[in-house]
Amino acid sequence: MTTLKDALTHTEHMPLADIFGTFLGEDSRIRVSAYDGSTAGPADAPFELALRTPRGTNYLVTAPGELGLARAYIGGDVDLVGVHPGDPYRALQALSQDLTFSKPSPREMAHIARGIGLEHFKPVAPPPQEAVPRWRRVAEGLRHSKHRDAEVIHHHYDVSNTFYEWVLGPSMTYTCAVYPDADASLEAAQENKYRLIFEKLRLKPGDRLLDIGCGWGGMVRYAARHGVHAIGATLSAEQAKWAQEAIAREGLGEFAEVRFSDYRDVAESEFDAVSSIGLTEHIGVANYPDYFRFMRDKLRPGGLLLNHCITRPDNTGPHKAGAFIDRYVFPDGELAGVGTIISRLQDIGGVEVLHEENLREHYAMTLRDWNANLAAHWDEAVAEVGEGTARLWGLYMAGSRIGFERDTVQLHHVLAVKLDDDRAPNVPLRPWWRP
């Protein structure tokens, strides 16, 4: 493999594969090929990073790192050969181990520019799936205002219900499943997740549940099937439409309702339980106190709340997402450590944290199964949403799986109770749910 030092000794036009191959380790399992006919890396490598177009070079040069690579891959300017685009996990795993990118110095960039041509340093428009930069979003609206939150949710969730059905499966559940055993199916694991939350919240027939950020209404419908009156709120019009149709199909209208609404506009109160399954990631860390106060104030004394969300593995790192996630997946998304979440919940007063658990490995398994679903329905997905969006989802889910496997992100349940006037929790002395 050519080293960066070797590459910089050239003063004339350089083969593109040599240039981009410099950012992979000498023992790389990735072969690099380029549209100029050049190759670099082991001939028998199981995977190949194939640069197909000059535009791809512009992406890689003008946004070095994950954002440029994502732009080129989503735009079809770079391919990962040796894996299915619906599930590029194995190639990404190898690439993430081999990639040793660091931003070149000005001198190094001058040599690279001479080697590949200054025309490749001109920025080009990103793929249409990319959200505007964070600074533009700040200029166009207050972060986490109702309007801006609605725009962010629309960007990610209003892709196509048909597309989500292929990726998520019959449960239409876009949150971490809980696998009862290693061989369980995705559907069994999602049903088990709802069962676990239902039992943690001590719900019984006749109770009232509020599920905020309810998605396609999976928790609402599960609770309704067990005789609980459940209201869900989502900022996605497509989710609300699908959920209400599912409620009607299942004959659950007496018990279940999903509203196209900001959760902050739910007027009812005195619920027996409040669940938040995958919403906290969109709230913003600065808004945690108001968010948890809302949940507390919607409960009757003795009522329970459960917060299910992706977290950082510590409480010291940055909250903002990386460039790829922020531009392509969850604009404005923020993550904190579970210690931060518990502290903010404790600090609002009137609630007591009863239990928390980490389900990190379960999310890696969930993403594995979503990628498999996408690969199995690849042609239909491309016909429905276009190849760029389908490639984005394959890349995002496979990359996220690696993150959960390597403990760069986690998934936590936090269970708390609203105390009554004598500060009695009014719950059993030991956990009352099945694991």
PDB file of C-alpha atoms in Angstrom, residues 173-324:
ATOM      1  CA  THR A 173     -41.492  -0.369  15.074  1.00  0.00           C
ATOM      2  CA  TYR A 174     -38.511   1.911  14.590  1.00  0.00           C
ATOM      3  CA  THR A 175     -36.927   1.496  18.008  1.00  0.00           C
ATOM      4  CA  CYS A 176     -34.699  -1.062  19.691  1.00  0.00           C
ATOM      5  CA  ALA A 177     -36.246  -4.507  20.110  1.00  0.00           C
ATOM      6  CA  VAL A 178     -35.631  -6.673  23.181  1.00  0.00           C
ATOM      7  CA  TYR A 179     -34.589 -10.187  22.178  1.00  0.00           C
ATOM      8  CA  PRO A 180     -35.757 -12.906  24.601  1.00  0.00           C
ATOM      9  CA  ASP A 181     -32.956 -15.097  23.232  1.00  0.00           C
ATOM     10  CA  ALA A 182     -30.309 -14.944  20.521  1.00  0.00           C
ATOM     11  CA  ASP A 183     -32.424 -16.883  18.019  1.00  0.00           C
ATOM     12  CA  ALA A 184     -35.612 -14.818  18.377  1.00  0.00           C
ATOM     13  CA  SER A 185     -37.082 -13.184  15.297  1.00  0.00           C
ATOM     14  CA  LEU A 186     -37.328  -9.408  14.946  1.00  0.00           C
ATOM     15  CA  GLU A 187     -41.119  -9.578  15.315  1.00  0.00           C
ATOM     16  CA  ALA A 188     -40.889 -11.656  18.492  1.00  0.00           C
ATOM     17  CA  ALA A 189     -38.312  -9.245  19.889  1.00  0.00           C
ATOM     18  CA  GLN A 190     -40.427  -6.171  19.162  1.00  0.00           C
ATOM     19  CA  GLU A 191     -43.478  -7.777  20.764  1.00  0.00           C
ATOM     20  CA  ASN A 192     -41.293  -8.645  23.744  1.00  0.00           C
ATOM     21  CA  LYS A 193     -40.123  -5.032  23.995  1.00  0.00           C
ATOM     22  CA  TYR A 194     -43.695  -3.765  24.215  1.00  0.00           C
ATOM     23  CA  ARG A 195     -44.517  -6.480  26.735  1.00  0.00           C
ATOM     24  CA  LEU A 196     -41.554  -5.431  28.884  1.00  0.00           C
ATOM     25  CA  ILE A 197     -42.506  -1.745  28.846  1.00  0.00           C
ATOM     26  CA  PHE A 198     -46.160  -2.581  29.536  1.00  0.00           C
ATOM     27  CA  GLU A 199     -45.180  -4.644  32.570  1.00  0.00           C
ATOM     28  CA  LYS A 200     -42.639  -2.112  33.860  1.00  0.00           C
ATOM     29  CA  LEU A 201     -45.399   0.513  33.794  1.00  0.00           C
ATOM     30  CA  ARG A 202     -47.720  -1.823  35.768  1.00  0.00           C
ATOM     31  CA  LEU A 203     -50.517  -1.234  33.292  1.00  0.00           C
ATOM     32  CA  LYS A 204     -53.800  -3.113  33.640  1.00  0.00           C
ATOM     33  CA  PRO A 205     -57.200  -3.046  31.906  1.00  0.00           C
ATOM     34  CA  GLY A 206     -58.928   0.300  32.371  1.00  0.00           C
ATOM     35  CA  ASP A 207     -55.698   2.285  32.892  1.00  0.00           C
ATOM     36  CA  ARG A 208     -54.723   5.305  30.780  1.00  0.00           C
ATOM     37  CA  LEU A 209     -51.408   5.546  28.912  1.00  0.00           C
ATOM     38  CA  LEU A 210     -49.807   8.472  27.082  1.00  0.00           C
ATOM     39  CA  ASP A 211     -47.093   7.492  24.577  1.00  0.00           C
ATOM     40  CA  ILE A 212     -45.200  10.550  23.348  1.00  0.00           C
ATOM     41  CA  GLY A 213     -43.353  10.349  20.044  1.00  0.00           C
ATOM     42  CA  CYS A 214     -45.380   7.213  19.359  1.00  0.00           C
ATOM     43  CA  GLY A 215     -44.209   6.449  15.821  1.00  0.00           C
ATOM     44  CA  TRP A 216     -46.617   4.133  14.022  1.00  0.00           C
ATOM     45  CA  GLY A 217     -48.440   3.429  17.273  1.00  0.00           C
ATOM     46  CA  GLY A 218     -46.912   0.078  18.235  1.00  0.00           C
ATOM     47  CA  MET A 219     -47.012   0.730  21.977  1.00  0.00           C
ATOM     48  CA  VAL A 220     -50.457   2.315  21.743  1.00  0.00           C
ATOM     49  CA  ARG A 221     -51.879  -0.701  19.927  1.00  0.00           C
ATOM     50  CA  TYR A 222     -50.170  -3.179  22.252  1.00  0.00           C
ATOM     51  CA  ALA A 223     -51.664  -1.425  25.284  1.00  0.00           C
ATOM     52  CA  ALA A 224     -55.103  -1.206  23.651  1.00  0.00           C
ATOM     53  CA  ARG A 225     -55.097  -4.940  22.937  1.00  0.00           C
ATOM     54  CA  HIS A 226     -54.713  -5.404  26.685  1.00  0.00           C
ATOM     55  CA  GLY A 227     -57.610  -3.148  27.634  1.00  0.00           C
ATOM     56  CA  VAL A 228     -55.651   0.060  28.310  1.00  0.00           C
ATOM     57  CA  HIS A 229     -56.910   3.404  26.970  1.00  0.00           C
ATOM     58  CA  ALA A 230     -53.897   4.793  25.102  1.00  0.00           C
ATOM     59  CA  ILE A 231     -53.169   8.104  23.369  1.00  0.00           C
ATOM     60  CA  GLY A 232     -50.136   8.518  21.131  1.00  0.00           C
ATOM     61  CA  ALA A 233     -48.690  11.709  19.676  1.00  0.00           C
ATOM     62  CA  THR A 234     -46.365  12.007  16.680  1.00  0.00           C
ATOM     63  CA  LEU A 235     -45.094  14.894  14.570  1.00  0.00           C
ATOM     64  CA  SER A 236     -45.126  12.704  11.458  1.00  0.00           C
ATOM     65  CA  ALA A 237     -48.313  12.969   9.428  1.00  0.00           C
ATOM     66  CA  GLU A 238     -47.457   9.719   7.622  1.00  0.00           C
ATOM     67  CA  GLN A 239     -47.005   7.854  10.893  1.00  0.00           C
ATOM     68  CA  ALA A 240     -50.275   9.159  12.319  1.00  0.00           C
ATOM     69  CA  LYS A 241     -52.188   8.201   9.181  1.00  0.00           C
ATOM     70  CA  TRP A 242     -50.744   4.679   9.136  1.00  0.00           C
ATOM     71  CA  ALA A 243     -51.353   4.216  12.874  1.00  0.00           C
ATOM     72  CA  GLN A 244     -54.980   5.317  12.770  1.00  0.00           C
ATOM     73  CA  GLU A 245     -55.627   2.959   9.863  1.00  0.00           C
ATOM     74  CA  ALA A 246     -54.004   0.107  11.803  1.00  0.00           C
ATOM     75  CA  ILE A 247     -56.125   0.919  14.855  1.00  0.00           C
ATOM     76  CA  ALA A 248     -59.255   0.744  12.707  1.00  0.00           C
ATOM     77  CA  ARG A 249     -58.174  -2.534  11.062  1.00  0.00           C
ATOM     78  CA  GLU A 250     -57.601  -4.134  14.449  1.00  0.00           C
ATOM     79  CA  GLY A 251     -60.883  -2.840  15.904  1.00  0.00           C
ATOM     80  CA  LEU A 252     -59.099  -0.918  18.661  1.00  0.00           C
ATOM     81  CA  GLY A 253     -60.856   2.423  18.232  1.00  0.00           C
ATOM     82  CA  GLU A 254     -62.510   2.191  21.650  1.00  0.00           C
ATOM     83  CA  PHE A 255     -59.124   2.146  23.357  1.00  0.00           C
ATOM     84  CA  ALA A 256     -56.494   3.657  21.037  1.00  0.00           C
ATOM     85  CA  GLU A 257     -55.857   6.990  19.365  1.00  0.00           C
ATOM     86  CA  VAL A 258     -52.794   8.363  17.567  1.00  0.00           C
ATOM     87  CA  ARG A 259     -52.682  12.104  16.977  1.00  0.00           C
ATOM     88  CA  PHE A 260     -50.687  14.095  14.458  1.00  0.00           C
ATOM     89  CA  SER A 261     -49.556  16.464  17.159  1.00  0.00           C
ATOM     90  CA  ASP A 262     -46.616  17.839  19.079  1.00  0.00           C
ATOM     91  CA  TYR A 263     -46.564  15.980  22.387  1.00  0.00           C
ATOM     92  CA  ARG A 264     -46.520  19.358  24.135  1.00  0.00           C
ATOM     93  CA  ASP A 265     -50.045  20.009  22.812  1.00  0.00           C
ATOM     94  CA  VAL A 266     -51.630  17.010  24.552  1.00  0.00           C
ATOM     95  CA  ALA A 267     -54.108  18.580  26.970  1.00  0.00           C
ATOM     96  CA  GLU A 268     -55.206  15.543  28.987  1.00  0.00           C
ATOM     97  CA  SER A 269     -53.551  14.642  32.292  1.00  0.00           C
ATOM     98  CA  GLU A 270     -53.840  12.223  35.233  1.00  0.00           C
ATOM     99  CA  PHE A 271     -52.479   9.316  33.168  1.00  0.00           C
ATOM    100  CA  ASP A 272     -51.545   6.115  34.945  1.00  0.00           C
ATOM    101  CA  ALA A 273     -48.370   5.898  32.861  1.00  0.00           C
ATOM    102  CA  VAL A 274     -46.340   7.852  30.308  1.00  0.00           C
ATOM    103  CA  SER A 275     -43.942   6.178  27.896  1.00  0.00           C
ATOM    104  CA  SER A 276     -41.358   7.818  25.666  1.00  0.00           C
ATOM    105  CA  ILE A 277     -39.784   5.311  23.276  1.00  0.00           C
ATOM    106  CA  GLY A 278     -37.120   6.875  21.063  1.00  0.00           C
ATOM    107  CA  LEU A 279     -38.101  10.541  21.434  1.00  0.00           C
ATOM    108  CA  THR A 280     -35.424  11.867  23.803  1.00  0.00           C
ATOM    109  CA  GLU A 281     -32.831  11.833  21.006  1.00  0.00           C
ATOM    110  CA  HIS A 282     -34.812  14.633  19.296  1.00  0.00           C
ATOM    111  CA  ILE A 283     -35.456  16.785  22.377  1.00  0.00           C
ATOM    112  CA  GLY A 284     -32.117  18.531  22.905  1.00  0.00           C
ATOM    113  CA  VAL A 285     -30.192  18.189  26.152  1.00  0.00           C
ATOM    114  CA  ALA A 286     -30.985  21.758  27.240  1.00  0.00           C
ATOM    115  CA  ASN A 287     -34.690  20.872  27.045  1.00  0.00           C
ATOM    116  CA  TYR A 288     -34.502  17.768  29.256  1.00  0.00           C
ATOM    117  CA  PRO A 289     -35.887  19.543  32.352  1.00  0.00           C
ATOM    118  CA  ASP A 290     -39.012  20.797  30.534  1.00  0.00           C
ATOM    119  CA  TYR A 291     -39.414  17.426  28.817  1.00  0.00           C
ATOM    120  CA  PHE A 292     -39.311  15.481  32.072  1.00  0.00           C
ATOM    121  CA  ARG A 293     -41.536  18.016  33.833  1.00  0.00           C
ATOM    122  CA  PHE A 294     -44.096  17.518  31.074  1.00  0.00           C
ATOM    123  CA  MET A 295     -44.046  13.760  31.634  1.00  0.00           C
ATOM    124  CA  ARG A 296     -44.306  14.171  35.411  1.00  0.00           C
ATOM    125  CA  ASP A 297     -47.172  16.645  35.171  1.00  0.00           C
ATOM    126  CA  LYS A 298     -49.176  14.319  32.933  1.00  0.00           C
ATOM    127  CA  LEU A 299     -49.130  11.562  35.573  1.00  0.00           C
ATOM    128  CA  ARG A 300     -51.395  10.969  38.516  1.00  0.00           C
ATOM    129  CA  PRO A 301     -49.592  10.569  41.872  1.00  0.00           C
ATOM    130  CA  GLY A 302     -48.160   7.068  41.871  1.00  0.00           C
ATOM    131  CA  GLY A 303     -48.080   6.945  38.076  1.00  0.00           C
ATOM    132  CA  LEU A 304     -45.025   5.588  36.295  1.00  0.00           C
ATOM    133  CA  LEU A 305     -42.938   6.898  33.403  1.00  0.00           C
ATOM    134  CA  LEU A 306     -40.482   5.036  31.215  1.00  0.00           C
ATOM    135  CA  ASN A 307     -37.870   6.696  29.041  1.00  0.00           C
ATOM    136  CA  HIS A 308     -36.310   4.531  26.294  1.00  0.00           C
ATOM    137  CA  CYS A 309     -33.537   6.227  24.324  1.00  0.00           C
ATOM    138  CA  ILE A 310     -30.126   6.042  22.702  1.00  0.00           C
ATOM    139  CA  THR A 311     -27.365   7.402  24.934  1.00  0.00           C
ATOM    140  CA  ARG A 312     -23.666   8.138  25.010  1.00  0.00           C
ATOM    141  CA  PRO A 313     -21.516   5.629  26.932  1.00  0.00           C
ATOM    142  CA  ASP A 314     -20.345   8.431  29.257  1.00  0.00           C
ATOM    143  CA  ASN A 315     -21.479  11.845  30.470  1.00  0.00           C
ATOM    144  CA  THR A 316     -18.476  13.912  29.417  1.00  0.00           C
ATOM    145  CA  GLY A 317     -18.464  13.864  25.608  1.00  0.00           C
ATOM    146  CA  PRO A 318     -20.180  16.200  23.146  1.00  0.00           C
ATOM    147  CA  HIS A 319     -23.936  15.976  22.742  1.00  0.00           C
ATOM    148  CA  LYS A 320     -24.156  16.830  19.059  1.00  0.00           C
ATOM    149  CA  ALA A 321     -24.189  14.081  16.467  1.00  0.00           C
ATOM    150  CA  GLY A 322     -21.422  13.625  13.909  1.00  0.00           C
ATOM    151  CA  ALA A 323     -21.618  15.231  10.491  1.00  0.00           C
ATOM    152  CA  PHE A 324     -23.190  12.253   8.703  1.00  0.00           C
TER     153      PHE A 324
END
